CSV table of C-alpha atoms in Angstrom, one decimal:
chain,number,residue,atom,x,y,z
A,68,UNK,CA,160.2,-174.3,214.2
A,69,UNK,CA,158.3,-175.8,210.7
A,70,UNK,CA,156.1,-173.5,208.7
A,71,UNK,CA,153.4,-175.2,206.8
A,72,UNK,CA,154.4,-175.4,203.1
A,73,UNK,CA,151.9,-174.3,200.6
A,74,UNK,CA,151.9,-177.7,199.7
A,75,UNK,CA,149.0,-177.9,202.4
A,76,UNK,CA,146.6,-177.5,199.6
A,77,UNK,CA,147.4,-180.7,198.4
A,78,UNK,CA,148.5,-183.2,201.2
A,79,UNK,CA,149.7,-182.2,204.5
A,80,UNK,CA,153.5,-181.1,203.6
A,81,UNK,CA,155.9,-179.2,206.3
A,82,UNK,CA,159.2,-177.3,205.3
A,83,UNK,CA,161.7,-175.7,207.7
A,84,UNK,CA,162.6,-171.9,207.3
A,85,UNK,CA,164.6,-171.0,204.2
A,86,UNK,CA,167.7,-169.0,204.3
A,87,UNK,CA,167.2,-165.2,204.7
A,88,UNK,CA,170.0,-164.3,202.8
A,89,UNK,CA,168.9,-166.2,199.9
A,90,UNK,CA,164.9,-166.4,200.1
A,91,UNK,CA,164.5,-168.7,197.2
A,92,UNK,CA,167.3,-171.1,197.7
A,93,UNK,CA,166.3,-174.3,199.7
A,94,UNK,CA,167.3,-174.5,203.4
A,95,UNK,CA,171.0,-174.8,203.6
A,96,UNK,CA,170.8,-178.5,205.9
A,97,UNK,CA,168.6,-180.2,203.0
A,98,UNK,CA,170.5,-182.1,200.4
A,99,UNK,CA,171.6,-180.5,197.3
A,100,UNK,CA,168.9,-183.1,195.4
A,101,UNK,CA,166.1,-180.7,196.3
A,102,UNK,CA,163.7,-180.7,199.5
A,103,UNK,CA,163.8,-184.3,201.3
A,104,UNK,CA,160.3,-186.4,201.2
A,105,UNK,CA,158.8,-185.4,204.4
A,106,UNK,CA,158.1,-188.8,205.2
A,107,UNK,CA,161.7,-188.8,206.2
A,108,UNK,CA,161.2,-185.9,208.5
A,109,UNK,CA,161.0,-187.0,212.7
A,110,UNK,CA,159.1,-183.9,213.3
A,111,UNK,CA,156.3,-184.9,210.9
A,112,UNK,CA,155.7,-188.6,211.5
A,113,UNK,CA,152.6,-187.6,213.3
A,114,UNK,CA,151.2,-186.4,210.2
A,115,UNK,CA,151.8,-189.8,208.6
A,116,UNK,CA,148.9,-191.2,210.3
A,117,UNK,CA,146.3,-188.7,209.2
A,118,UNK,CA,144.0,-188.6,206.1
A,119,UNK,CA,145.5,-187.2,203.0
A,120,UNK,CA,143.6,-183.8,202.2
A,121,UNK,CA,141.8,-183.9,198.7
A,122,UNK,CA,141.6,-180.6,196.8
A,123,UNK,CA,138.1,-179.6,198.0
A,124,UNK,CA,138.3,-176.1,196.1
A,125,UNK,CA,139.3,-174.7,193.2
A,126,UNK,CA,143.3,-174.1,192.8
A,127,UNK,CA,144.8,-170.8,191.2
A,128,UNK,CA,148.0,-172.1,189.9
A,129,UNK,CA,149.0,-168.1,190.0
A,130,UNK,CA,148.6,-168.8,193.9
A,131,UNK,CA,151.6,-171.5,193.5
A,132,UNK,CA,154.9,-171.0,194.4
A,133,UNK,CA,157.3,-171.4,191.0
A,134,UNK,CA,160.7,-172.1,192.5
A,135,UNK,CA,162.2,-175.6,192.3
A,136,UNK,CA,162.5,-177.2,195.2
A,137,UNK,CA,161.1,-180.5,195.7
A,138,UNK,CA,162.8,-183.6,194.2
A,139,UNK,CA,161.1,-186.6,192.3
A,140,UNK,CA,160.7,-188.3,195.9
A,141,UNK,CA,159.1,-185.9,197.6
A,142,UNK,CA,156.7,-185.5,194.7
A,143,UNK,CA,155.9,-189.0,194.2
A,144,UNK,CA,154.9,-189.4,198.2
A,145,UNK,CA,153.0,-185.9,197.9
A,146,UNK,CA,151.0,-186.9,194.7
A,147,UNK,CA,150.7,-190.9,195.3
A,148,UNK,CA,151.8,-191.1,191.4
A,149,UNK,CA,154.7,-193.8,190.6
A,150,UNK,CA,158.0,-192.3,189.2
A,151,UNK,CA,158.0,-194.2,185.9
A,152,UNK,CA,154.2,-192.8,185.7
A,153,UNK,CA,155.5,-189.4,186.1
A,154,UNK,CA,158.4,-189.3,183.8
A,155,UNK,CA,156.2,-191.0,181.2
A,156,UNK,CA,153.9,-188.3,181.4
A,157,UNK,CA,156.7,-185.7,181.3
A,158,UNK,CA,158.0,-186.8,178.5
A,159,UNK,CA,154.9,-187.6,176.0
A,160,UNK,CA,152.6,-184.8,177.3
A,161,UNK,CA,155.6,-182.2,178.5
A,162,UNK,CA,152.7,-181.1,181.7
A,163,UNK,CA,155.6,-180.0,183.8
A,164,UNK,CA,159.0,-179.0,182.9
A,165,UNK,CA,161.3,-179.5,185.8
A,166,UNK,CA,164.8,-178.1,186.3
A,167,UNK,CA,168.0,-179.8,187.3
A,168,UNK,CA,169.8,-179.2,190.4
A,169,UNK,CA,173.6,-178.8,190.4
A,170,UNK,CA,173.7,-182.8,191.1
A,171,UNK,CA,171.3,-183.6,187.9
A,172,UNK,CA,168.4,-184.1,190.2
A,173,UNK,CA,164.9,-183.1,189.0
A,174,UNK,CA,163.4,-180.5,190.8
A,175,UNK,CA,159.7,-179.7,190.4
A,176,UNK,CA,157.9,-176.3,191.9
A,177,UNK,CA,154.9,-176.3,194.0
A,178,UNK,CA,152.7,-175.4,190.6
A,179,UNK,CA,154.6,-178.6,189.4
A,180,UNK,CA,153.0,-180.5,192.1
A,181,UNK,CA,149.3,-179.1,191.7
A,182,UNK,CA,149.3,-179.8,188.2
A,183,UNK,CA,150.5,-183.6,188.6
A,184,UNK,CA,148.0,-184.0,191.7
A,185,UNK,CA,145.0,-182.8,189.7
A,186,UNK,CA,145.8,-184.8,186.7
A,187,UNK,CA,146.4,-188.0,188.6
A,188,UNK,CA,142.6,-187.3,190.6
A,189,UNK,CA,141.5,-187.1,186.6
A,190,UNK,CA,142.8,-190.5,186.0
A,191,UNK,CA,141.7,-192.1,189.3
A,192,UNK,CA,138.6,-191.1,188.3
A,193,UNK,CA,138.4,-192.7,185.0
A,194,UNK,CA,139.3,-189.8,182.7
A,195,UNK,CA,142.6,-191.1,180.4
A,196,UNK,CA,145.5,-189.1,180.8
A,197,UNK,CA,145.4,-187.4,177.2
A,198,UNK,CA,141.8,-186.8,178.1
A,199,UNK,CA,143.1,-184.9,181.4
A,200,UNK,CA,146.0,-183.3,179.2
A,201,UNK,CA,143.5,-181.9,176.6
A,202,UNK,CA,141.2,-180.5,179.2
A,203,UNK,CA,144.2,-179.0,181.0
A,204,UNK,CA,145.1,-177.1,177.8
A,205,UNK,CA,141.7,-176.0,176.7
A,206,UNK,CA,141.7,-174.4,180.5
A,207,UNK,CA,144.9,-172.7,179.4
A,208,UNK,CA,143.9,-171.3,176.1
A,209,UNK,CA,140.8,-169.7,178.0
A,210,UNK,CA,142.6,-168.4,180.6
A,211,UNK,CA,145.4,-167.2,178.6
A,212,UNK,CA,148.2,-168.9,179.6
A,213,UNK,CA,148.8,-171.9,182.1
A,214,UNK,CA,150.3,-169.3,185.1
A,215,UNK,CA,146.5,-167.9,185.0
A,216,UNK,CA,144.4,-171.3,184.9
A,217,UNK,CA,142.1,-172.1,188.1
A,218,UNK,CA,142.2,-175.9,188.4
A,219,UNK,CA,138.8,-176.8,188.8
A,220,UNK,CA,138.0,-178.8,192.1
A,221,UNK,CA,136.5,-182.1,192.0
A,222,UNK,CA,136.3,-184.6,188.7
A,223,UNK,CA,134.2,-185.5,185.9
A,224,UNK,CA,133.6,-181.9,185.1
A,225,UNK,CA,135.4,-181.6,181.8
A,226,UNK,CA,134.2,-180.7,178.8
A,227,UNK,CA,134.0,-182.9,175.7
A,228,UNK,CA,136.9,-182.7,174.1
A,229,UNK,CA,138.5,-185.2,172.1
A,230,UNK,CA,142.5,-185.7,172.8
A,231,UNK,CA,144.4,-184.6,169.9
A,232,UNK,CA,145.7,-187.4,168.0
A,233,UNK,CA,148.8,-189.1,168.7
A,234,UNK,CA,150.6,-188.3,165.6
A,235,UNK,CA,149.4,-184.6,165.4
A,236,UNK,CA,151.0,-184.4,169.7
A,237,UNK,CA,154.1,-186.0,168.0
A,238,UNK,CA,155.2,-187.1,171.0
A,239,UNK,CA,152.8,-190.1,172.3
A,240,UNK,CA,154.1,-193.2,171.2
A,241,UNK,CA,151.7,-195.8,169.6
A,242,UNK,CA,150.8,-199.1,170.8
A,243,UNK,CA,153.1,-200.8,168.4
A,244,UNK,CA,156.2,-199.4,169.1
A,245,UNK,CA,155.8,-199.9,172.9
A,246,UNK,CA,154.8,-203.5,171.9
A,247,UNK,CA,158.3,-203.9,169.9
A,248,UNK,CA,159.9,-202.2,172.8
A,249,UNK,CA,158.3,-204.4,175.2
A,250,UNK,CA,159.1,-207.5,172.9
A,251,UNK,CA,162.7,-206.9,173.0
A,252,UNK,CA,163.3,-206.1,176.3
A,253,UNK,CA,162.0,-209.5,177.1
A,254,UNK,CA,163.4,-211.6,174.8
A,255,UNK,CA,166.6,-209.5,176.3
A,256,UNK,CA,165.8,-210.8,179.6
A,257,UNK,CA,165.5,-206.9,180.5
A,258,UNK,CA,163.1,-207.0,183.1
A,259,UNK,CA,163.7,-203.0,184.3
A,260,UNK,CA,163.1,-202.1,180.6
A,261,UNK,CA,160.0,-204.2,180.5
A,262,UNK,CA,158.5,-202.9,183.7
A,263,UNK,CA,159.1,-199.5,182.4
A,264,UNK,CA,157.5,-200.0,179.1
A,265,UNK,CA,154.5,-201.5,180.7
A,266,UNK,CA,154.1,-198.3,183.4
A,267,UNK,CA,154.3,-196.1,180.2
A,268,UNK,CA,151.4,-198.2,178.2
A,269,UNK,CA,149.1,-198.0,181.3
A,270,UNK,CA,150.0,-194.5,181.8
A,271,UNK,CA,148.9,-193.9,178.1
A,272,UNK,CA,146.2,-196.2,177.2
A,273,UNK,CA,143.2,-198.2,178.8
A,274,UNK,CA,144.0,-202.2,179.4
A,275,UNK,CA,140.8,-203.1,176.9
A,276,UNK,CA,143.4,-201.3,174.5
A,277,UNK,CA,146.5,-203.4,175.8
A,278,UNK,CA,144.8,-206.4,176.1
A,279,UNK,CA,144.6,-207.6,172.5
A,280,UNK,CA,147.4,-205.4,171.0
A,281,UNK,CA,149.8,-205.3,173.5
A,282,UNK,CA,150.1,-209.0,175.9
A,283,UNK,CA,148.1,-210.8,173.3
A,284,UNK,CA,149.9,-209.6,170.1
A,285,UNK,CA,153.5,-210.4,172.2
A,286,UNK,CA,152.2,-213.7,173.3
A,287,UNK,CA,151.5,-214.8,169.6
A,288,UNK,CA,154.6,-213.2,168.2
A,289,UNK,CA,156.8,-215.4,170.8
A,290,UNK,CA,154.7,-218.7,169.8
A,291,UNK,CA,155.0,-218.0,166.1
A,292,UNK,CA,158.9,-217.5,166.4
A,293,UNK,CA,158.9,-220.4,168.5
A,294,UNK,CA,157.0,-222.5,165.9
A,295,UNK,CA,159.5,-221.4,163.5
A,296,UNK,CA,162.5,-222.3,165.1
A,297,UNK,CA,163.6,-218.5,165.5
A,298,UNK,CA,163.8,-218.3,169.4
A,299,UNK,CA,165.5,-219.7,171.9
A,300,UNK,CA,162.7,-221.3,174.0
A,301,UNK,CA,164.4,-220.0,177.2
A,302,UNK,CA,164.1,-216.7,176.4
A,303,UNK,CA,160.2,-217.4,174.9
A,304,UNK,CA,159.3,-219.1,178.4
A,305,UNK,CA,160.6,-216.0,180.2
A,306,UNK,CA,158.7,-213.7,178.1
A,307,UNK,CA,155.6,-215.8,178.2
A,308,UNK,CA,155.9,-216.2,182.3
A,309,UNK,CA,156.3,-212.2,182.9
A,310,UNK,CA,153.3,-211.5,181.0
A,311,UNK,CA,151.3,-214.3,182.6
A,312,UNK,CA,152.2,-212.5,186.0
A,313,UNK,CA,151.7,-209.3,185.1
A,314,UNK,CA,148.1,-209.9,184.1
A,315,UNK,CA,147.4,-212.1,187.2
A,316,UNK,CA,149.1,-209.3,189.4
A,317,UNK,CA,146.4,-206.9,187.7
A,318,UNK,CA,143.9,-209.3,188.0
A,319,UNK,CA,144.4,-209.6,191.8
A,320,UNK,CA,144.5,-206.1,192.0
A,321,UNK,CA,140.9,-205.7,191.0
A,322,UNK,CA,138.0,-205.2,193.3
A,323,UNK,CA,136.4,-209.0,194.0
A,324,UNK,CA,132.6,-207.7,194.0
A,325,UNK,CA,131.6,-210.2,196.8
A,326,UNK,CA,127.8,-209.4,196.5
A,327,UNK,CA,127.8,-209.6,192.5
A,328,UNK,CA,127.1,-213.1,190.5
A,329,UNK,CA,130.2,-215.4,190.2
A,330,UNK,CA,131.7,-216.2,187.0
A,331,UNK,CA,134.3,-218.9,186.6
A,332,UNK,CA,136.8,-218.3,184.1
A,333,UNK,CA,139.5,-220.8,182.8
A,334,UNK,CA,141.7,-222.5,180.0
A,335,UNK,CA,140.0,-225.4,178.7
A,336,UNK,CA,141.4,-228.8,179.4
A,337,UNK,CA,145.0,-229.0,177.7
A,338,UNK,CA,144.7,-225.2,176.7
A,339,UNK,CA,148.4,-224.1,176.7
A,340,UNK,CA,147.8,-220.4,176.5
A,341,UNK,CA,147.1,-218.6,179.5
A,342,UNK,CA,146.7,-214.8,178.4
A,343,UNK,CA,143.2,-214.8,177.1
A,344,UNK,CA,141.5,-216.4,179.9
A,345,UNK,CA,143.7,-213.9,182.2
A,346,UNK,CA,142.2,-211.1,180.1
A,347,UNK,CA,138.9,-212.5,180.4
A,348,UNK,CA,139.4,-212.4,183.8
A,349,UNK,CA,140.5,-209.0,183.8
A,350,UNK,CA,137.6,-207.6,181.7
A,351,UNK,CA,134.9,-209.3,183.8
A,352,UNK,CA,135.8,-207.8,186.9
A,353,UNK,CA,136.3,-204.2,185.6
A,354,UNK,CA,132.5,-205.0,184.2
A,355,UNK,CA,131.8,-205.5,188.3
A,356,UNK,CA,131.5,-209.1,188.4
A,357,UNK,CA,132.7,-211.5,190.9
A,358,UNK,CA,135.5,-213.6,188.7
A,359,UNK,CA,137.2,-216.4,190.2
A,360,UNK,CA,139.9,-217.2,187.9
A,361,UNK,CA,141.2,-221.0,187.6
A,362,UNK,CA,144.8,-221.7,186.7
A,363,UNK,CA,145.1,-224.2,183.8
A,364,UNK,CA,142.8,-226.9,184.8
A,365,UNK,CA,144.9,-229.8,183.8
A,366,UNK,CA,148.3,-229.2,184.8
A,367,UNK,CA,151.4,-229.8,182.8
A,368,UNK,CA,152.8,-232.8,184.4
A,369,UNK,CA,149.4,-234.3,184.1
A,370,UNK,CA,148.2,-233.8,180.4
A,371,UNK,CA,149.7,-236.8,179.0
A,372,UNK,CA,148.2,-238.7,181.6
A,373,UNK,CA,144.7,-239.3,180.3
A,374,UNK,CA,143.6,-241.3,184.1
A,375,UNK,CA,145.1,-237.9,186.0
A,376,UNK,CA,143.4,-235.5,183.8
A,377,UNK,CA,140.1,-237.2,183.7
A,378,UNK,CA,140.1,-237.4,187.3
A,379,UNK,CA,140.6,-233.6,187.7
A,380,UNK,CA,138.0,-232.9,185.2
A,381,UNK,CA,135.8,-235.4,187.6
A,382,UNK,CA,136.6,-233.0,190.4
A,383,UNK,CA,136.0,-229.5,188.4
A,384,UNK,CA,132.3,-231.0,187.5
A,385,UNK,CA,131.7,-232.0,191.1
A,386,UNK,CA,132.7,-228.5,192.4
A,387,UNK,CA,131.1,-226.6,189.4
A,388,UNK,CA,127.6,-228.5,190.6
A,389,UNK,CA,128.6,-227.4,194.2
A,390,UNK,CA,129.2,-224.0,193.7
A,391,UNK,CA,126.5,-223.1,191.3
A,392,UNK,CA,128.6,-220.2,189.4
A,393,UNK,CA,126.1,-218.2,186.9
A,394,UNK,CA,128.3,-219.0,184.4
A,395,UNK,CA,131.4,-220.8,183.7
A,396,UNK,CA,133.7,-219.6,180.9
A,397,UNK,CA,136.3,-221.4,179.2
A,398,UNK,CA,139.0,-220.4,176.4
A,399,UNK,CA,140.3,-222.3,173.6
A,400,UNK,CA,143.1,-221.7,171.2
A,401,UNK,CA,143.9,-225.4,169.8
A,402,UNK,CA,142.0,-228.2,168.7
A,403,UNK,CA,143.3,-229.9,171.2
A,404,UNK,CA,141.9,-227.9,173.9
A,405,UNK,CA,138.5,-227.6,172.0
A,406,UNK,CA,137.8,-231.6,172.0
A,407,UNK,CA,138.9,-231.6,175.5
A,408,UNK,CA,136.3,-228.8,176.3
A,409,UNK,CA,133.8,-230.8,174.6
A,410,UNK,CA,134.2,-234.0,176.6
A,411,UNK,CA,134.7,-231.8,179.6
A,412,UNK,CA,130.7,-230.2,178.8
A,413,UNK,CA,129.3,-234.0,177.6
A,414,UNK,CA,130.2,-235.1,181.1
A,415,UNK,CA,128.1,-232.4,182.5
A,416,UNK,CA,125.4,-233.9,184.9
A,417,UNK,CA,121.4,-233.1,183.8
A,418,UNK,CA,119.7,-230.9,186.4
A,419,UNK,CA,118.4,-232.7,189.5
A,420,UNK,CA,117.4,-231.9,193.3
A,421,UNK,CA,116.7,-228.3,192.3
A,422,UNK,CA,120.3,-228.0,191.1
A,423,UNK,CA,120.6,-226.0,187.3
A,424,UNK,CA,122.5,-227.3,185.0
A,425,UNK,CA,125.8,-224.5,185.0
A,426,UNK,CA,125.5,-222.2,182.0
A,427,UNK,CA,128.4,-222.7,180.1
A,428,UNK,CA,130.6,-220.4,177.8
A,429,UNK,CA,133.5,-220.4,175.9
A,430,UNK,CA,135.7,-218.6,172.9
A,431,UNK,CA,138.9,-218.3,171.3
A,432,UNK,CA,140.4,-218.2,168.1
A,433,UNK,CA,140.1,-221.6,167.2
A,434,UNK,CA,136.4,-221.8,166.9
A,435,UNK,CA,136.7,-218.9,164.3
A,436,UNK,CA,139.2,-221.0,162.2
A,437,UNK,CA,137.1,-224.2,163.1
A,438,UNK,CA,133.8,-223.3,163.6
A,439,UNK,CA,132.8,-226.7,163.4
A,440,UNK,CA,134.1,-227.6,166.6
A,441,UNK,CA,131.4,-225.5,168.5
A,442,UNK,CA,129.0,-228.4,167.5
A,443,UNK,CA,130.4,-230.9,169.7
A,444,UNK,CA,130.4,-228.5,172.9
A,445,UNK,CA,127.5,-228.1,175.5
A,446,UNK,CA,127.4,-224.4,175.5
A,447,UNK,CA,127.5,-220.8,174.1
A,448,UNK,CA,129.9,-219.8,171.6
A,449,UNK,CA,130.7,-216.0,172.8
A,450,UNK,CA,133.3,-215.0,170.5
A,451,UNK,CA,136.9,-215.3,169.4
A,452,UNK,CA,138.7,-212.5,171.5
A,453,UNK,CA,138.6,-211.9,175.2
A,454,UNK,CA,136.6,-208.6,175.0
A,455,UNK,CA,134.3,-210.0,172.4
A,456,UNK,CA,133.9,-212.8,175.1
A,457,UNK,CA,133.4,-210.6,178.3
A,458,UNK,CA,130.9,-208.5,176.0
A,459,UNK,CA,128.5,-211.5,175.0
A,460,UNK,CA,128.8,-213.1,178.4
A,461,UNK,CA,127.2,-210.2,179.9
A,462,UNK,CA,124.5,-209.8,177.2
A,463,UNK,CA,123.7,-213.3,178.1
A,464,UNK,CA,123.5,-213.0,182.0
A,465,UNK,CA,121.4,-209.9,181.8
A,466,UNK,CA,119.0,-211.6,179.9
A,467,UNK,CA,119.1,-214.7,182.3
A,468,UNK,CA,119.5,-212.9,185.4
A,469,UNK,CA,118.6,-209.1,185.1
A,470,UNK,CA,117.4,-208.1,188.2
A,471,UNK,CA,120.4,-209.5,190.1
A,472,UNK,CA,122.6,-207.7,187.8
A,473,UNK,CA,121.1,-204.8,188.2
A,474,UNK,CA,121.1,-204.5,191.5
């Protein structure tokens, strides 16, 4: 016989009956590491095809069993949280304290699983993890302890509480610390450690905070060390490739917004750094725009071949005229890239046959260091960082096409 476990308040879960002589012990036929994932049980495979049950009513934590039964794999399957994120939350916020089995496995209670699932629901709805934990702690204070908390149903009902500052909490590591750990892991070719730092960073901070302070800061330090001859070029290439790949994966995972105005985002011709353009694409997609991100416009192998590069730019202009994006935005960080962008915009044809000349936007740190370069580009300067460019581009588009953007 299979009895319905109390975890059905969160997802459909099943557990066999326990040992009558040890009412609080795990069933004798299960592994010592705790309850195996229900997805491995043949008698519940049919439940996999059913939609997961969401919490639709408030949940009293006092109704949840406090016997540590569930290993981390079962918790991951039940809540949808990744193991690295779960460990980061435990380490930084102490939102649950799993016990250890005889073999050293983490064991979680039903109450732990309920809290984890509720926190993840709030984060998925747009709340930061620090805000969700602050809300939970406030509920515990008002209720006289965590055991008496009634977890509110749904999301978005948190009081306007400011999360305790990281230094007061004494546990959350700041972005500077995470940046140094990530850089060391990458230069040591330790991809697993880098993945763990990235998972922790995204569990604790919004991508807008990590963009410039983590990804671009590491990219800039790699460039500086490389130019000073203080960095092995192969290690620097590995680190830069890792950062680009992580941002490209994040961009692909975001909604495409098929019915929204089309924006093109690309590096300027001859631009060697891609991080800024990738971040810009991410910010604009998160803002609700349909973004087509273009790989570096002139392939590395063709940058020294002026005829080939010119042909490539000509194809870009033809495609821009055909597709008519609401705006094409280019990122540049070097003088060579800024000058190449000026040449590109000079070659754009005047409006004809009912087709408008595409609106060109551009940005990057070079235009802050060399403001004189802006005058040669037939476009709109939007700022020197990805967030500034995204904000200014949105304002320009709203002024130009308010009805389409507000639909």
